Amino acid sequence: MKIWKTYEDYISGNFLDINTKDSGLPYWRDYLFVITITYIIPFSLIALIPGIIASLLAGFYAILVFDVAAVILLALIAFSRSIPTALKKVLFICIVYVFAIIIFDALGSFGPGLVYLLAVSIFMIIIFPERLAFLSVAINIVFCTLYGINIYFEFFAVHPSDEFYLVSWVAISSNLIFLNGMFSILIPRVFKGMQDTLNEQLLLKNELKSNQERLEESLQKIQSKNQELETFAYTASHDLQEPLRMITSFLNRLETKYGPELDDKAKQYIYFAVDGSRRMKQVILDLLEYSRVGKEHISEEVVNVQTIVEEAFSYIENNMETEHVTLHYSGLPVIKTHRVLLLQVFQNLISNAIKYCPEDRSPEIYIRHQETHTNWEFSVADNGIGIDEEFFDKIFVIFQRLHDKNSYTGTGVGLAIVKKIAQTLGGDAWVTSEIGKGSTFYFSVKKEKNE
Ligand code: ADP
């Protein structure tokens, strides 16, 4: 098997100028020719070498010369690298034609010579371009006519069995021409069908490739735009802090120094201005935090998620009213991840669960986890006000809030940070909720390969 494969590769390696696959039908014509040669070499050697020995012993020198010449020419076709493939094809067809004629001479018109005439024309139809398909019919018509004339006039000595058999020859050869004509119509039709299908496939392949290229290009553009935006957000929020600090400090000084002289209206204006700048500071800090996600290179470490949840909650306790809050969790896993990022996610989700709880209810928060083949999936479920399904996506977009600042404080950045962190960690964040009953926020992180 291996020897045959090596032989096959070697023979096809000798046809250096054959068409490439992209050319469609011309490639397949060349391919079929190479395959024909690959198989014909061992087969014909089996037939020709005993033929050479037999004709030498019997003194049939014409056959001997042909057999030797055929072996040499076939070897040239198969092993030469300098002869162009088109010429090899012509040589091959000539050999088979001569073979057919010799068989005619040796065995007469009722012998296998006719079969060879048909075979050679089928070879021609297959390996030559379509416009030459009828050439083989023409050659066979000419040959059959000449042979018929010769049977009648006996210019050359014909096989003894052919003498006076002109009528039989006309009947046989017209059948040959008939079959020949049929094949020269049918085979190119099949080939044309093949070519059309190949062209369609090629077209689809090219279309797919160009679509993919365009997609990649757009993706790259989006990525670079995103990066630009993030850099802008980072620089802007960073640079805005300084003037804001100045505004706040001068407003405070104004109040301290001129407080007694100001009337209530003026004091209220100062209060609004200070409150505004305080909120702006929060927005800037949140924006900075958002744009920092994924920028800093924090290394991964093995963390106990339960400890992270507790740490997040103790941070929240320092900043919010948490007296009536009950946190339920158990059996949270130990995973390898970016500790600070995970802490940030739990802080945001737990503080939202507390914040968005109706005043007449005590917040009940359940933290659960699930392990899939590739991810760790965590959920934070609350018994809060709930979210309408139409806002499930919107709330994860930066600065998108469903409430005004008087109902619930906030900047609309928390969930955007959660989503960005989850995506940075190879996962995602999403929500399910029922208005009035509560929400469950999910986020996933990709597992380490060795987890
Ligand atoms: P913020 O809380 O600062 O407004 P977030 O990005 O954390 O910003 O949340 C966006 C919006 O999603 C909130 O304004 C709120 O309407 C809604 N939301 C977030 N968490 C919850 C929750 N647990 N229950 C109900 N609504 C929520």
Short mmCIF file of C-alpha atoms and ligand atoms in Angstrom, two decimals:
data_model
loop_
_atom_site.label_atom_id
_atom_site.label_comp_id
_atom_site.label_asym_id
_atom_site.label_seq_id
_atom_site.Cartn_x
_atom_site.Cartn_y
_atom_site.Cartn_z
CA MET A 1 0.00 0.00 0.00
CA LYS A 2 2.78 2.37 1.01
CA ILE A 3 4.84 1.40 -2.02
CA TRP A 4 1.88 2.10 -4.31
CA LYS A 5 1.32 5.50 -2.67
CA THR A 6 4.98 6.40 -3.10
CA TYR A 7 4.81 5.28 -6.74
CA GLU A 8 1.61 7.29 -7.29
CA ASP A 9 3.14 10.43 -5.74
CA TYR A 10 6.28 9.97 -7.82
CA ILE A 11 4.37 9.65 -11.11
CA SER A 12 2.12 12.67 -10.41
CA GLY A 13 5.27 14.57 -9.43
CA ASN A 14 6.51 14.12 -13.00
CA PHE A 15 3.63 16.15 -14.41
CA LEU A 16 4.88 19.57 -13.43
CA ASP A 17 2.64 21.84 -15.47
CA ILE A 18 -0.78 20.36 -14.78
CA ASN A 19 -3.59 22.82 -14.02
CA THR A 20 -4.32 23.75 -10.43
CA LYS A 21 -7.51 22.79 -8.63
CA ASP A 22 -8.83 26.35 -8.94
CA SER A 23 -9.05 25.97 -12.70
CA GLY A 24 -11.89 23.44 -12.27
CA LEU A 25 -12.44 21.11 -15.22
CA PRO A 26 -8.95 21.50 -16.79
CA TYR A 27 -7.50 20.29 -13.49
CA TRP A 28 -9.77 17.22 -13.45
CA ARG A 29 -8.89 16.41 -17.09
CA ASP A 30 -5.19 16.51 -16.22
CA TYR A 31 -5.82 14.56 -13.04
CA LEU A 32 -7.64 11.78 -14.91
CA PHE A 33 -4.79 11.62 -17.41
CA VAL A 34 -2.19 11.27 -14.64
CA ILE A 35 -4.26 8.55 -12.98
CA THR A 36 -4.63 6.75 -16.34
CA ILE A 37 -0.86 6.79 -16.81
CA THR A 38 -0.24 5.70 -13.23
CA TYR A 39 -2.36 2.57 -13.73
CA ILE A 40 -1.57 1.91 -17.36
CA ILE A 41 2.18 1.59 -16.72
CA PRO A 42 2.05 -1.56 -14.55
CA PHE A 43 -0.88 -3.02 -16.56
CA SER A 44 0.71 -2.49 -19.97
CA LEU A 45 4.07 -3.78 -18.79
CA ILE A 46 2.33 -7.00 -17.84
CA ALA A 47 0.89 -7.17 -21.41
CA LEU A 48 3.77 -5.73 -23.41
CA ILE A 49 6.77 -7.55 -21.96
CA PRO A 50 5.39 -11.06 -22.61
CA GLY A 51 4.31 -9.66 -26.03
CA ILE A 52 7.91 -8.63 -26.75
CA ILE A 53 9.24 -12.06 -25.77
CA ALA A 54 6.52 -13.93 -27.71
CA SER A 55 6.94 -11.87 -30.90
CA LEU A 56 10.71 -12.26 -30.70
CA LEU A 57 10.35 -16.03 -30.50
CA ALA A 58 7.69 -16.14 -33.22
CA GLY A 59 9.51 -13.69 -35.50
CA PHE A 60 6.69 -11.03 -35.57
CA TYR A 61 9.17 -8.21 -35.84
CA ALA A 62 6.58 -5.47 -36.54
CA ILE A 63 4.83 -6.23 -33.27
CA LEU A 64 8.18 -6.50 -31.54
CA VAL A 65 9.19 -3.01 -32.74
CA PHE A 66 5.82 -1.59 -31.72
CA ASP A 67 5.91 -3.19 -28.27
CA VAL A 68 9.42 -1.92 -27.58
CA ALA A 69 8.52 1.54 -28.88
CA ALA A 70 5.32 1.55 -26.80
CA VAL A 71 7.24 0.62 -23.62
CA ILE A 72 9.79 3.40 -24.27
CA LEU A 73 7.13 6.03 -25.05
CA LEU A 74 4.95 5.12 -22.06
CA ALA A 75 8.04 5.29 -19.84
CA LEU A 76 8.81 8.71 -21.30
CA ILE A 77 5.28 9.93 -20.60
CA ALA A 78 5.34 8.64 -17.05
CA PHE A 79 8.89 9.49 -16.01
CA SER A 80 9.96 12.51 -18.03
CA ARG A 81 9.62 15.89 -16.40
CA SER A 82 10.57 18.01 -19.38
CA ILE A 83 7.81 16.98 -21.81
CA PRO A 84 4.73 19.22 -21.44
CA THR A 85 1.58 17.43 -20.30
CA ALA A 86 -0.32 18.42 -23.47
CA LEU A 87 2.33 16.71 -25.61
CA LYS A 88 2.28 13.65 -23.36
CA LYS A 89 -1.48 13.42 -23.93
CA VAL A 90 -1.01 13.53 -27.72
CA LEU A 91 1.73 10.88 -27.51
CA PHE A 92 -0.46 8.64 -25.42
CA ILE A 93 -3.41 8.91 -27.83
CA CYS A 94 -1.07 8.15 -30.76
CA ILE A 95 0.24 5.01 -29.04
CA VAL A 96 -3.30 3.70 -28.46
CA TYR A 97 -4.28 4.51 -32.08
CA VAL A 98 -1.27 2.68 -33.46
CA PHE A 99 -2.04 -0.21 -31.14
CA ALA A 100 -5.61 -0.32 -32.49
CA ILE A 101 -4.33 -0.34 -36.10
CA ILE A 102 -1.83 -3.14 -35.38
CA ILE A 103 -4.59 -5.21 -33.83
CA PHE A 104 -6.70 -4.59 -36.94
CA ASP A 105 -3.84 -5.81 -39.04
CA ALA A 106 -3.23 -8.85 -36.87
CA LEU A 107 -6.80 -9.89 -36.01
CA GLY A 108 -9.01 -8.24 -38.63
CA SER A 109 -12.00 -5.95 -38.33
CA PHE A 110 -13.92 -8.42 -36.15
CA GLY A 111 -11.22 -8.37 -33.51
CA PRO A 112 -10.69 -6.06 -30.55
CA GLY A 113 -9.27 -3.32 -32.83
CA LEU A 114 -12.73 -1.71 -32.92
CA VAL A 115 -12.93 -1.71 -29.13
CA TYR A 116 -9.59 0.10 -29.04
CA LEU A 117 -10.81 2.68 -31.56
CA LEU A 118 -13.75 3.41 -29.27
CA ALA A 119 -11.56 3.37 -26.17
CA VAL A 120 -9.10 5.84 -27.63
CA SER A 121 -11.85 8.24 -28.55
CA ILE A 122 -13.28 8.07 -25.01
CA PHE A 123 -9.80 8.82 -23.67
CA MET A 124 -9.63 11.80 -26.01
CA ILE A 125 -13.02 13.12 -24.93
CA ILE A 126 -11.99 12.87 -21.29
CA ILE A 127 -8.49 14.28 -21.36
CA PHE A 128 -8.76 16.93 -24.10
CA PRO A 129 -10.83 20.12 -23.94
CA GLU A 130 -14.48 19.92 -25.00
CA ARG A 131 -13.94 21.56 -28.40
CA LEU A 132 -11.81 18.53 -29.41
CA ALA A 133 -14.51 16.01 -28.43
CA PHE A 134 -15.66 15.60 -32.06
CA LEU A 135 -12.12 15.22 -33.37
CA SER A 136 -12.11 11.57 -32.29
CA VAL A 137 -15.39 10.98 -34.17
CA ALA A 138 -13.85 12.56 -37.28
CA ILE A 139 -10.66 10.48 -36.98
CA ASN A 140 -12.69 7.28 -36.58
CA ILE A 141 -14.94 8.14 -39.55
CA VAL A 142 -11.86 8.73 -41.70
CA PHE A 143 -10.22 5.50 -40.49
CA CYS A 144 -13.35 3.38 -40.98
CA THR A 145 -13.94 4.83 -44.48
CA LEU A 146 -10.33 4.23 -45.53
CA TYR A 147 -10.37 0.72 -44.11
CA GLY A 148 -13.66 0.02 -45.94
CA ILE A 149 -12.20 1.33 -49.21
CA ASN A 150 -9.17 -0.85 -48.66
CA ILE A 151 -11.31 -3.93 -48.05
CA TYR A 152 -12.99 -3.23 -51.40
CA PHE A 153 -9.98 -2.25 -53.52
CA GLU A 154 -7.31 -4.14 -51.59
CA PHE A 155 -4.63 -1.42 -51.91
CA PHE A 156 -3.01 -3.10 -48.98
CA ALA A 157 -3.35 -6.70 -48.00
CA VAL A 158 -6.14 -6.96 -45.42
CA HIS A 159 -6.62 -9.66 -42.86
CA PRO A 160 -7.87 -12.81 -44.60
CA SER A 161 -11.10 -12.75 -42.60
CA ASP A 162 -11.93 -9.26 -43.98
CA GLU A 163 -11.93 -10.13 -47.66
CA PHE A 164 -15.36 -9.67 -49.26
CA TYR A 165 -16.84 -8.54 -45.97
CA LEU A 166 -17.44 -4.92 -46.92
CA VAL A 167 -21.13 -5.00 -45.90
CA SER A 168 -20.28 -6.36 -42.44
CA TRP A 169 -17.56 -3.73 -42.07
CA VAL A 170 -19.97 -0.91 -42.94
CA ALA A 171 -22.47 -2.28 -40.37
CA ILE A 172 -19.86 -2.65 -37.65
CA SER A 173 -18.03 0.61 -38.25
CA SER A 174 -21.26 2.65 -38.45
CA ASN A 175 -22.17 1.27 -35.04
CA LEU A 176 -18.76 2.29 -33.78
CA ILE A 177 -19.27 5.82 -35.15
CA PHE A 178 -22.74 5.91 -33.59
CA LEU A 179 -21.39 5.00 -30.13
CA ASN A 180 -18.49 7.34 -30.63
CA GLY A 181 -20.85 10.22 -31.47
CA MET A 182 -23.04 9.45 -28.43
CA PHE A 183 -20.07 9.49 -26.08
CA SER A 184 -18.70 12.68 -27.54
CA ILE A 185 -22.02 14.34 -26.74
CA LEU A 186 -22.76 12.70 -23.39
CA ILE A 187 -19.38 12.84 -21.63
CA PRO A 188 -18.81 16.58 -22.24
CA ARG A 189 -22.38 17.16 -20.92
CA VAL A 190 -21.52 15.37 -17.67
CA PHE A 191 -18.29 17.35 -17.49
CA LYS A 192 -20.10 20.61 -18.09
CA GLY A 193 -22.51 19.79 -15.25
CA MET A 194 -19.51 19.06 -13.04
CA GLN A 195 -17.85 22.30 -14.08
CA ASP A 196 -21.00 24.33 -13.30
CA THR A 197 -21.24 22.78 -9.84
CA LEU A 198 -17.52 23.40 -9.26
CA ASN A 199 -17.87 27.02 -10.39
CA GLU A 200 -20.80 27.54 -8.05
CA GLN A 201 -18.84 26.07 -5.17
CA LEU A 202 -15.85 28.22 -6.00
CA LEU A 203 -18.05 31.30 -6.15
CA LEU A 204 -19.61 30.48 -2.78
CA LYS A 205 -16.18 29.79 -1.30
CA ASN A 206 -14.84 33.13 -2.53
CA GLU A 207 -17.93 34.94 -1.30
CA LEU A 208 -17.58 33.31 2.10
CA LYS A 209 -13.91 34.23 2.22
CA SER A 210 -14.51 37.86 1.33
CA ASN A 211 -17.37 38.06 3.87
CA GLN A 212 -15.11 36.63 6.52
CA GLU A 213 -12.39 39.10 5.62
CA ARG A 214 -14.84 41.98 5.82
CA LEU A 215 -16.10 40.72 9.18
CA GLU A 216 -12.58 40.49 10.54
CA GLU A 217 -11.84 43.98 9.26
CA SER A 218 -14.96 45.39 10.97
CA LEU A 219 -14.09 43.55 14.15
CA GLN A 220 -10.62 45.04 14.12
CA LYS A 221 -12.06 48.50 13.53
CA ILE A 222 -14.51 48.04 16.40
CA GLN A 223 -11.74 46.83 18.66
CA SER A 224 -9.51 49.77 17.87
CA LYS A 225 -12.46 52.19 18.26
CA ASN A 226 -13.28 50.59 21.61
CA GLN A 227 -9.73 50.97 22.73
CA GLU A 228 -9.73 54.59 21.62
CA LEU A 229 -12.94 55.22 23.54
CA GLU A 230 -11.60 53.54 26.65
CA THR A 231 -8.44 55.58 26.53
CA PHE A 232 -10.54 58.69 26.02
CA ALA A 233 -12.82 57.81 28.96
CA TYR A 234 -9.81 57.13 31.14
CA THR A 235 -7.99 60.35 30.25
CA ALA A 236 -11.11 62.49 30.39
CA SER A 237 -12.23 61.17 33.76
CA HIS A 238 -8.72 61.43 35.11
CA ASP A 239 -8.27 65.03 33.92
CA LEU A 240 -11.75 66.10 35.06
CA GLN A 241 -10.97 65.28 38.67
CA GLU A 242 -8.67 68.25 39.19
CA PRO A 243 -11.04 71.07 38.06
CA LEU A 244 -13.86 69.35 39.94
CA ARG A 245 -11.82 69.33 43.12
CA MET A 246 -11.27 73.05 42.63
CA ILE A 247 -14.97 73.78 42.15
CA THR A 248 -15.90 71.86 45.29
CA SER A 249 -13.18 73.44 47.38
CA PHE A 250 -14.06 77.00 46.31
CA LEU A 251 -17.75 76.37 46.91
CA ASN A 252 -16.86 75.21 50.42
CA ARG A 253 -14.69 78.26 50.97
CA LEU A 254 -17.50 80.47 49.72
CA GLU A 255 -19.85 78.95 52.24
CA THR A 256 -17.35 79.15 55.10
CA LYS A 257 -16.25 82.69 54.45
CA TYR A 258 -19.47 84.34 53.34
CA GLY A 259 -21.93 81.97 55.01
CA PRO A 260 -23.28 84.51 57.53
CA GLU A 261 -23.87 87.08 54.82
CA LEU A 262 -25.72 84.73 52.46
CA ASP A 263 -29.48 84.35 52.47
CA ASP A 264 -31.22 80.97 52.48
CA LYS A 265 -31.70 80.92 48.69
CA ALA A 266 -27.96 81.48 48.11
CA LYS A 267 -27.13 78.73 50.62
CA GLN A 268 -29.52 76.36 48.85
CA TYR A 269 -27.83 77.15 45.52
CA ILE A 270 -24.45 76.36 47.03
CA TYR A 271 -25.85 73.15 48.46
CA PHE A 272 -27.15 72.07 45.01
CA ALA A 273 -23.82 72.96 43.41
CA VAL A 274 -21.85 70.98 46.02
CA ASP A 275 -24.26 68.05 45.66
CA GLY A 276 -23.91 68.20 41.88
CA SER A 277 -20.14 68.17 42.04
CA ARG A 278 -20.21 65.32 44.57
CA ARG A 279 -22.30 63.24 42.16
CA MET A 280 -20.08 64.20 39.28
CA LYS A 281 -17.10 63.02 41.29
CA GLN A 282 -18.84 59.68 41.78
CA VAL A 283 -19.54 59.42 38.04
CA ILE A 284 -15.90 60.19 37.29
CA LEU A 285 -14.66 57.63 39.81
CA ASP A 286 -17.02 54.97 38.41
CA LEU A 287 -15.99 55.79 34.88
CA LEU A 288 -12.34 55.50 35.85
CA GLU A 289 -13.06 52.16 37.45
CA TYR A 290 -14.93 51.00 34.35
CA SER A 291 -12.17 51.99 31.97
CA ARG A 292 -9.55 50.38 34.20
CA VAL A 293 -11.16 46.90 33.97
CA GLY A 294 -8.95 44.63 31.93
CA LYS A 295 -6.25 47.31 31.57
CA GLU A 296 -4.24 46.48 34.62
CA HIS A 297 -2.33 43.28 34.53
CA ILE A 298 -3.39 41.43 37.63
CA SER A 299 -2.15 37.92 38.04
CA GLU A 300 -4.46 35.04 38.83
CA GLU A 301 -4.52 33.38 42.21
CA VAL A 302 -6.37 30.60 43.97
CA VAL A 303 -9.25 32.18 45.86
CA ASN A 304 -12.01 30.93 48.09
CA VAL A 305 -15.17 32.50 46.66
CA GLN A 306 -16.83 32.34 50.08
CA THR A 307 -14.10 34.58 51.52
CA ILE A 308 -14.53 36.98 48.62
CA VAL A 309 -18.29 37.22 49.27
CA GLU A 310 -17.67 37.92 52.95
CA GLU A 311 -15.06 40.54 52.12
CA ALA A 312 -17.44 42.23 49.67
CA PHE A 313 -20.19 42.27 52.24
CA SER A 314 -18.02 43.74 54.97
CA TYR A 315 -17.04 46.55 52.55
CA ILE A 316 -20.74 47.16 51.84
CA GLU A 317 -21.53 47.20 55.57
CA ASN A 318 -19.23 50.20 55.91
CA ASN A 319 -21.10 52.14 53.25
CA MET A 320 -24.75 51.09 53.45
CA GLU A 321 -27.49 50.28 55.87
CA THR A 322 -27.34 46.46 56.13
CA GLU A 323 -28.97 45.69 59.43
CA HIS A 324 -31.90 43.74 58.02
CA VAL A 325 -29.99 42.05 55.24
CA THR A 326 -29.68 38.24 55.24
CA LEU A 327 -27.04 36.71 53.03
CA HIS A 328 -27.41 33.00 52.18
CA TYR A 329 -24.52 31.06 50.76
CA SER A 330 -22.84 27.74 51.29
CA GLY A 331 -20.29 25.50 49.67
CA LEU A 332 -18.92 28.17 47.36
CA PRO A 333 -15.91 26.82 45.48
CA VAL A 334 -12.23 27.57 45.53
CA ILE A 335 -11.20 28.76 42.07
CA LYS A 336 -8.26 30.26 40.26
CA THR A 337 -9.08 33.79 39.10
CA HIS A 338 -8.38 37.52 39.47
CA ARG A 339 -9.32 38.13 43.10
CA VAL A 340 -9.88 41.91 42.88
CA LEU A 341 -12.13 41.65 39.84
CA LEU A 342 -14.28 38.96 41.44
CA LEU A 343 -14.55 41.06 44.60
CA GLN A 344 -15.71 44.04 42.53
CA VAL A 345 -18.44 41.96 40.86
CA PHE A 346 -19.83 40.66 44.15
CA GLN A 347 -19.70 44.13 45.69
CA ASN A 348 -21.73 45.60 42.84
CA LEU A 349 -24.31 42.80 42.71
CA ILE A 350 -24.83 42.51 46.48
CA SER A 351 -25.06 46.28 46.97
CA ASN A 352 -27.62 46.51 44.13
CA ALA A 353 -29.61 43.66 45.70
CA ILE A 354 -29.79 45.69 48.93
CA LYS A 355 -30.38 49.05 47.22
CA TYR A 356 -33.20 47.87 44.96
CA CYS A 357 -35.23 46.28 47.74
CA PRO A 358 -38.58 47.87 48.68
CA GLU A 359 -38.46 49.63 52.04
CA ASP A 360 -41.13 47.40 53.58
CA ARG A 361 -39.10 44.24 52.92
CA SER A 362 -35.89 42.89 54.44
CA PRO A 363 -33.38 42.00 51.76
CA GLU A 364 -32.87 38.23 51.39
CA ILE A 365 -29.93 37.47 49.14
CA TYR A 366 -28.98 34.01 47.88
CA ILE A 367 -25.56 33.39 46.36
CA ARG A 368 -25.24 30.12 44.46
CA HIS A 369 -22.86 28.54 42.04
CA GLN A 370 -22.82 25.94 39.32
CA GLU A 371 -19.93 24.26 37.56
CA THR A 372 -20.10 23.55 33.83
CA HIS A 373 -17.55 21.82 31.66
CA THR A 374 -15.82 25.10 30.81
CA ASN A 375 -17.12 27.73 33.26
CA TRP A 376 -17.87 28.61 36.83
CA GLU A 377 -21.31 30.19 36.97
CA PHE A 378 -22.42 32.31 39.97
CA SER A 379 -25.77 33.88 40.74
CA VAL A 380 -26.95 36.58 43.15
CA ALA A 381 -30.71 36.37 43.71
CA ASP A 382 -32.71 38.98 45.60
CA ASN A 383 -36.29 39.66 46.67
CA GLY A 384 -36.18 43.22 45.39
CA ILE A 385 -38.31 45.37 43.09
CA GLY A 386 -37.51 43.31 39.99
CA ILE A 387 -36.86 44.44 36.42
CA ASP A 388 -39.09 44.43 33.36
CA GLU A 389 -37.89 41.94 30.75
CA GLU A 390 -37.54 44.66 28.11
CA PHE A 391 -34.67 46.19 30.16
CA PHE A 392 -32.68 42.97 30.68
CA ASP A 393 -30.02 44.04 28.18
CA LYS A 394 -30.22 47.78 28.64
CA ILE A 395 -29.23 47.76 32.32
CA PHE A 396 -25.79 46.34 31.46
CA VAL A 397 -25.03 49.33 29.24
CA ILE A 398 -22.95 52.07 30.85
CA PHE A 399 -24.93 55.02 32.32
CA GLN A 400 -28.27 53.28 31.68
CA ARG A 401 -30.49 53.56 34.74
CA LEU A 402 -34.14 52.72 35.21
CA HIS A 403 -34.68 55.18 38.05
CA ASP A 404 -33.98 58.85 38.71
CA LYS A 405 -31.48 59.95 41.36
CA ASN A 406 -34.25 60.84 43.81
CA SER A 407 -35.67 57.28 43.92
CA TYR A 408 -32.36 55.43 44.01
CA THR A 409 -28.87 56.90 44.06
CA GLY A 410 -26.34 55.65 41.53
CA THR A 411 -24.49 56.39 38.34
CA GLY A 412 -25.51 53.49 36.08
CA VAL A 413 -22.00 52.11 35.84
CA GLY A 414 -22.11 49.15 38.29
CA LEU A 415 -23.64 46.53 36.01
CA ALA A 416 -21.56 47.70 33.03
CA ILE A 417 -18.49 46.98 35.19
CA VAL A 418 -19.91 43.56 36.13
CA LYS A 419 -20.41 42.67 32.44
CA LYS A 420 -17.00 43.96 31.44
CA ILE A 421 -15.27 42.02 34.22
CA ALA A 422 -17.16 38.82 33.37
CA GLN A 423 -16.18 39.18 29.71
CA THR A 424 -12.59 39.94 30.68
CA LEU A 425 -12.62 36.68 32.65
CA GLY A 426 -13.86 34.78 29.59
CA GLY A 427 -17.53 34.64 30.57
CA ASP A 428 -20.62 36.85 30.51
CA ALA A 429 -23.27 38.44 32.73
CA TRP A 430 -27.06 38.37 32.42
CA VAL A 431 -30.25 38.64 34.43
CA THR A 432 -33.65 37.03 34.94
CA SER A 433 -36.29 38.80 36.92
CA GLU A 434 -39.94 39.18 37.83
CA ILE A 435 -41.34 42.59 38.61
CA GLY A 436 -42.20 42.90 42.30
CA LYS A 437 -40.69 39.55 43.25
CA GLY A 438 -36.97 39.88 42.69
CA SER A 439 -34.10 39.44 40.30
CA THR A 440 -31.31 36.93 39.80
CA PHE A 441 -28.08 38.21 38.35
CA TYR A 442 -25.79 35.62 36.81
CA PHE A 443 -22.18 35.86 35.80
CA SER A 444 -19.76 33.28 34.52
CA VAL A 445 -15.97 33.04 34.41
CA LYS A 446 -13.93 30.69 32.30
CA LYS A 447 -12.31 27.85 34.18
CA GLU A 448 -8.58 27.45 34.20
CA LYS A 449 -7.49 24.55 31.97
CA ASN A 450 -6.22 22.57 34.95
CA GLU A 451 -9.21 23.32 37.22
P1 ADP B 1 -26.85 52.04 39.41
O1 ADP B 1 -27.23 51.07 40.45
O2 ADP B 1 -25.73 52.92 39.81
O3 ADP B 1 -28.01 52.78 38.84
P2 ADP B 1 -26.19 49.74 37.86
O4 ADP B 1 -25.44 49.64 36.58
O5 ADP B 1 -25.69 48.97 39.02
O6 ADP B 1 -26.26 51.26 38.18
O7 ADP B 1 -27.67 49.30 37.55
C1 ADP B 1 -28.35 49.76 36.41
C2 ADP B 1 -29.84 49.73 36.63
O8 ADP B 1 -30.25 48.37 36.74
C3 ADP B 1 -30.24 50.37 37.91
O9 ADP B 1 -30.48 51.75 37.72
C4 ADP B 1 -31.51 49.63 38.29
O10 ADP B 1 -32.61 50.23 37.66
C5 ADP B 1 -31.32 48.26 37.69
N1 ADP B 1 -30.91 47.29 38.72
C6 ADP B 1 -29.67 46.89 39.01
N2 ADP B 1 -29.67 45.94 39.97
C7 ADP B 1 -30.95 45.71 40.28
C8 ADP B 1 -31.62 44.83 41.20
N3 ADP B 1 -30.96 43.99 41.98
N4 ADP B 1 -32.98 44.89 41.23
C9 ADP B 1 -33.66 45.71 40.44
N5 ADP B 1 -33.10 46.55 39.56
C10 ADP B 1 -31.77 46.56 39.47
#
